[in-house]
Short mmCIF file of C-alpha atoms in Angstrom, two decimals:
data_model
loop_
_atom_site.label_atom_id
_atom_site.label_comp_id
_atom_site.label_asym_id
_atom_site.label_seq_id
_atom_site.Cartn_x
_atom_site.Cartn_y
_atom_site.Cartn_z
CA LYS A 1 -17.53 78.98 142.99
CA ASP A 2 -19.63 75.86 142.52
CA GLY A 3 -22.44 77.73 140.69
CA SER A 4 -24.96 77.65 143.59
CA ALA A 5 -27.11 80.69 144.27
CA ILE A 6 -26.04 83.03 147.14
CA THR A 7 -28.40 83.52 150.08
CA ASP A 8 -30.18 86.70 151.08
CA GLU A 9 -27.91 86.89 154.10
CA GLN A 10 -24.89 86.78 151.84
CA VAL A 11 -26.33 89.46 149.53
CA THR A 12 -26.92 91.68 152.56
CA GLY A 13 -23.41 91.09 153.80
CA LEU A 14 -21.93 92.05 150.46
CA LEU A 15 -24.00 95.22 150.28
CA ILE A 16 -23.01 96.24 153.82
CA ALA A 17 -19.34 95.60 152.97
CA LEU A 18 -19.74 97.68 149.75
CA LEU A 19 -21.31 100.53 151.64
CA PHE A 20 -19.13 100.69 154.77
CA ALA A 21 -15.74 99.55 153.30
CA GLY A 22 -16.03 101.18 149.90
CA GLN A 23 -17.85 104.47 150.56
CA HIS A 24 -18.33 105.28 154.19
CA THR A 25 -14.64 104.90 155.05
CA SER A 26 -13.52 107.14 152.14
CA CYS A 27 -16.19 109.76 153.02
CA ILE A 28 -14.96 110.01 156.58
CA THR A 29 -11.29 109.98 155.56
CA SER A 30 -11.93 112.90 153.21
CA THR A 31 -13.57 114.73 156.03
CA TRP A 32 -10.80 114.06 158.52
CA THR A 33 -8.15 115.00 155.97
CA SER A 34 -9.88 118.29 155.08
CA LEU A 35 -10.41 119.25 158.72
CA PHE A 36 -6.74 118.50 159.72
CA ILE A 37 -5.45 120.51 156.72
CA LEU A 38 -7.76 123.50 157.41
CA ASN A 39 -6.89 123.43 161.12
CA ASN A 40 -3.25 124.06 160.15
CA PRO A 41 -2.90 127.37 158.10
CA GLU A 42 0.68 126.59 157.06
CA ILE A 43 -0.24 123.18 155.67
CA THR A 44 -3.34 124.68 153.99
CA LYS A 45 -1.03 127.21 152.23
CA ARG A 46 1.31 124.48 151.10
CA ILE A 47 -1.45 122.32 149.83
CA VAL A 48 -2.82 125.14 147.69
CA GLN A 49 0.68 125.87 146.45
CA GLU A 50 1.19 122.28 145.51
CA GLN A 51 -2.08 122.20 143.54
CA ASN A 52 -1.32 125.39 141.76
CA GLY A 53 2.10 123.95 140.81
CA VAL A 54 0.55 120.75 139.41
CA PHE A 55 -1.98 122.76 137.33
CA ASP A 56 0.18 125.82 136.55
CA SER A 57 0.45 125.22 132.78
CA ASP A 58 -3.37 124.45 132.43
CA PRO A 59 -5.67 125.33 135.30
CA ASP A 60 -8.52 123.71 133.49
CA ALA A 61 -6.71 120.42 132.85
CA ALA A 62 -8.54 117.21 133.77
CA VAL A 63 -7.24 115.42 136.87
CA ASP A 64 -5.44 112.30 135.66
CA TYR A 65 -3.99 109.34 137.44
CA LYS A 66 -0.31 110.48 137.05
CA MET A 67 -1.11 113.84 138.66
CA VAL A 68 -2.84 112.31 141.62
CA ASN A 69 -0.46 109.43 142.09
CA GLU A 70 2.85 111.13 141.46
CA GLU A 71 2.69 114.89 141.74
CA MET A 72 0.76 115.54 145.03
CA PRO A 73 3.02 114.18 147.71
CA LEU A 74 1.92 116.60 150.42
CA LEU A 75 -1.76 115.87 149.84
CA HIS A 76 -0.91 112.10 149.84
CA ASN A 77 0.96 112.41 153.15
CA SER A 78 -1.78 114.58 154.63
CA MET A 79 -4.35 111.89 153.96
CA LYS A 80 -1.95 109.29 155.31
CA GLU A 81 -1.42 111.36 158.45
CA ALA A 82 -5.22 111.85 158.90
CA LEU A 83 -5.55 108.01 158.76
CA ARG A 84 -2.81 107.61 161.26
CA LEU A 85 -4.58 109.94 163.75
CA CYS A 86 -8.07 108.72 162.95
CA PRO A 87 -8.18 105.31 161.32
CA PRO A 88 -11.71 104.25 160.33
CA LEU A 89 -11.60 101.07 162.35
CA ILE A 90 -10.55 100.84 165.97
CA LEU A 91 -9.93 97.05 165.87
CA LEU A 92 -8.42 94.62 163.41
CA ILE A 93 -9.04 90.94 164.27
CA ARG A 94 -6.87 87.99 163.19
CA TYR A 95 -7.21 84.30 163.98
CA ALA A 96 -4.02 82.45 164.83
CA LEU A 97 -3.79 79.44 162.51
CA LYS A 98 -0.69 78.27 164.34
CA GLU A 99 1.25 79.04 167.55
CA VAL A 100 3.09 82.37 167.16
CA LYS A 101 6.17 83.47 169.06
CA VAL A 102 6.18 87.30 169.75
CA LYS A 103 8.85 89.48 171.37
CA ALA A 104 7.79 92.86 172.61
CA ALA A 105 9.51 95.41 174.98
CA GLY A 106 12.20 92.78 175.69
CA LYS A 107 9.72 90.05 176.74
CA ASP A 108 8.77 86.85 174.93
CA TYR A 109 5.14 85.90 174.43
CA THR A 110 3.29 83.01 172.79
CA ILE A 111 0.08 83.40 170.97
CA PRO A 112 -1.63 79.91 171.09
CA LYS A 113 -3.06 78.33 168.00
CA GLY A 114 -6.73 79.11 167.71
CA ASP A 115 -6.64 82.30 169.62
CA MET A 116 -8.16 85.59 168.31
CA VAL A 117 -5.73 88.53 168.19
CA LEU A 118 -7.11 92.07 168.34
CA ILE A 119 -4.96 94.98 167.13
CA SER A 120 -5.97 98.63 167.59
CA PRO A 121 -4.55 100.96 164.86
CA SER A 122 -5.82 103.88 166.95
CA VAL A 123 -3.43 102.94 169.75
CA GLY A 124 -0.61 101.44 167.65
CA MET A 125 -0.14 104.57 165.47
CA ARG A 126 0.20 106.86 168.39
CA ILE A 127 3.13 105.11 170.09
CA PRO A 128 5.77 107.89 170.73
CA GLU A 129 8.61 105.51 170.35
CA VAL A 130 7.50 105.09 166.70
CA PHE A 131 5.89 108.39 165.81
CA LYS A 132 7.42 111.50 167.32
CA GLU A 133 4.80 113.81 168.91
CA PRO A 134 2.09 111.27 167.94
CA ASP A 135 -0.81 113.52 168.64
CA VAL A 136 0.36 116.25 166.27
CA PHE A 137 -0.77 116.44 162.72
CA ASP A 138 2.47 116.33 160.82
CA PRO A 139 2.30 114.98 157.20
CA ASP A 140 6.04 115.61 156.76
CA ARG A 141 6.79 112.69 159.10
CA PHE A 142 6.31 110.44 156.01
CA GLY A 143 8.60 112.54 153.82
CA PRO A 144 12.20 111.86 152.67
CA GLY A 145 14.65 111.77 155.54
CA ARG A 146 12.07 110.89 158.18
CA GLU A 147 9.68 108.14 156.97
CA GLU A 148 8.65 107.30 160.48
CA ASP A 149 6.14 104.78 159.12
CA LYS A 150 8.99 102.58 158.02
CA SER A 151 10.80 102.54 161.39
CA SER A 152 9.43 99.15 162.31
CA PRO A 153 7.23 96.44 160.63
CA PHE A 154 3.57 97.34 160.49
CA ALA A 155 4.20 100.68 162.29
CA TYR A 156 1.62 102.12 159.94
CA MET A 157 -1.77 100.43 159.81
CA GLY A 158 -4.00 102.96 158.08
CA PHE A 159 -5.21 100.18 155.84
CA GLY A 160 -4.36 97.18 158.08
CA GLY A 161 -1.45 95.06 157.24
CA GLY A 162 -0.35 91.71 155.81
CA MET A 163 -2.20 89.57 153.33
CA HIS A 164 -5.56 90.78 154.62
CA SER A 165 -4.82 94.46 154.40
CA CYS A 166 -7.44 96.62 152.67
CA MET A 167 -7.73 95.65 149.03
CA GLY A 168 -9.11 99.09 148.14
CA GLN A 169 -6.36 101.24 149.56
CA ASN A 170 -4.97 102.38 146.20
CA PHE A 171 -8.47 103.28 144.99
CA ALA A 172 -9.10 105.04 148.27
CA PHE A 173 -6.03 107.34 147.82
CA VAL A 174 -6.95 108.12 144.21
CA GLN A 175 -10.61 108.82 145.14
CA VAL A 176 -9.96 111.00 148.13
CA LYS A 177 -7.06 112.91 146.65
CA THR A 178 -9.00 113.62 143.49
CA ILE A 179 -11.85 115.11 145.48
CA LEU A 180 -9.62 117.21 147.69
CA SER A 181 -7.60 118.42 144.72
CA VAL A 182 -10.70 119.90 143.16
CA LEU A 183 -11.91 121.45 146.37
CA PHE A 184 -8.63 123.10 147.45
CA ARG A 185 -8.06 124.49 143.90
CA GLU A 186 -11.52 125.76 143.28
CA PHE A 187 -12.49 127.04 146.66
CA GLU A 188 -11.24 128.94 149.62
CA LEU A 189 -12.09 126.86 152.58
CA GLU A 190 -12.30 127.68 156.30
CA MET A 191 -13.43 125.75 159.34
CA VAL A 192 -16.45 127.23 161.19
CA SER A 193 -15.33 125.81 164.46
CA LYS A 194 -12.00 127.01 166.00
CA THR A 195 -11.19 123.59 167.29
CA MET A 196 -11.09 120.05 165.84
CA PRO A 197 -14.14 117.90 166.59
CA GLU A 198 -13.89 114.96 168.99
CA ILE A 199 -13.25 111.43 167.61
CA ASP A 200 -16.40 109.27 167.84
CA TYR A 201 -14.86 105.95 169.00
CA ALA A 202 -18.40 104.60 169.59
CA ALA A 203 -19.23 104.62 165.89
CA MET A 204 -18.78 101.56 163.68
CA VAL A 205 -16.61 103.58 161.37
CA VAL A 206 -14.74 106.16 163.48
CA GLY A 207 -15.73 109.63 162.35
CA PRO A 208 -15.80 113.18 163.83
CA LYS A 209 -18.29 114.11 166.60
CA GLY A 210 -19.13 117.78 166.67
CA ASP A 211 -19.13 120.74 164.34
CA CYS A 212 -17.56 119.81 160.98
CA ARG A 213 -19.00 122.66 158.97
CA VAL A 214 -16.73 124.48 156.49
CA ARG A 215 -17.21 127.93 154.91
CA TYR A 216 -16.36 128.02 151.21
CA LYS A 217 -15.99 130.63 148.52
CA ARG A 218 -15.07 130.09 144.88
CA ARG A 219 -11.52 131.24 144.15
CA GLN A 220 -11.11 134.10 141.70
CA ARG A 221 -8.66 133.11 139.03
CA GLU A 222 -6.15 135.56 137.71
CA TYR A 223 -6.02 135.60 133.96
#
């Protein structure tokens, strides 16, 4: 801000943030979303039907922002559900600038000023009182009439929450949904493994651990 040069350490930090926050997380999210969809034949069928409906009038139409943002609710909710089950970061850290009163499970607590608060989206988004059958991949839980993510403040933390939530979340949704729209329209996809891979909680960005291979074959269009 004052015009002074940035240090090598700051440049390194910015590059790491760009790589991990801007690319690595989206790559892993697209992987998890694809695997969860393919592991559920009924959801896979509905995803393909949704894509065919969007591009029914012109199969060769370019993917535009309106399509991705407004006309693919199932794909959107599938990505959102994959992030609920497998958020990229296992911990979110906040610094208490002032004393904070908190009430949870009928008990009152006080977070002292200056304390560090650690929140785990991986745990918080699998609370059964908030998300029914929390270990089940169910993108419809975000749909009209259910909207479980709105049942309590910050119930959903796929991109964190509050003023320090992920600034790139809208871009992430557009990026991942655009990629998956093309893949599910243009190819028949099938998981090689019969089971979902384990979650690698030891990784800096939480990805799958195991066989993530997918068989693919270009779809034959009917003219």
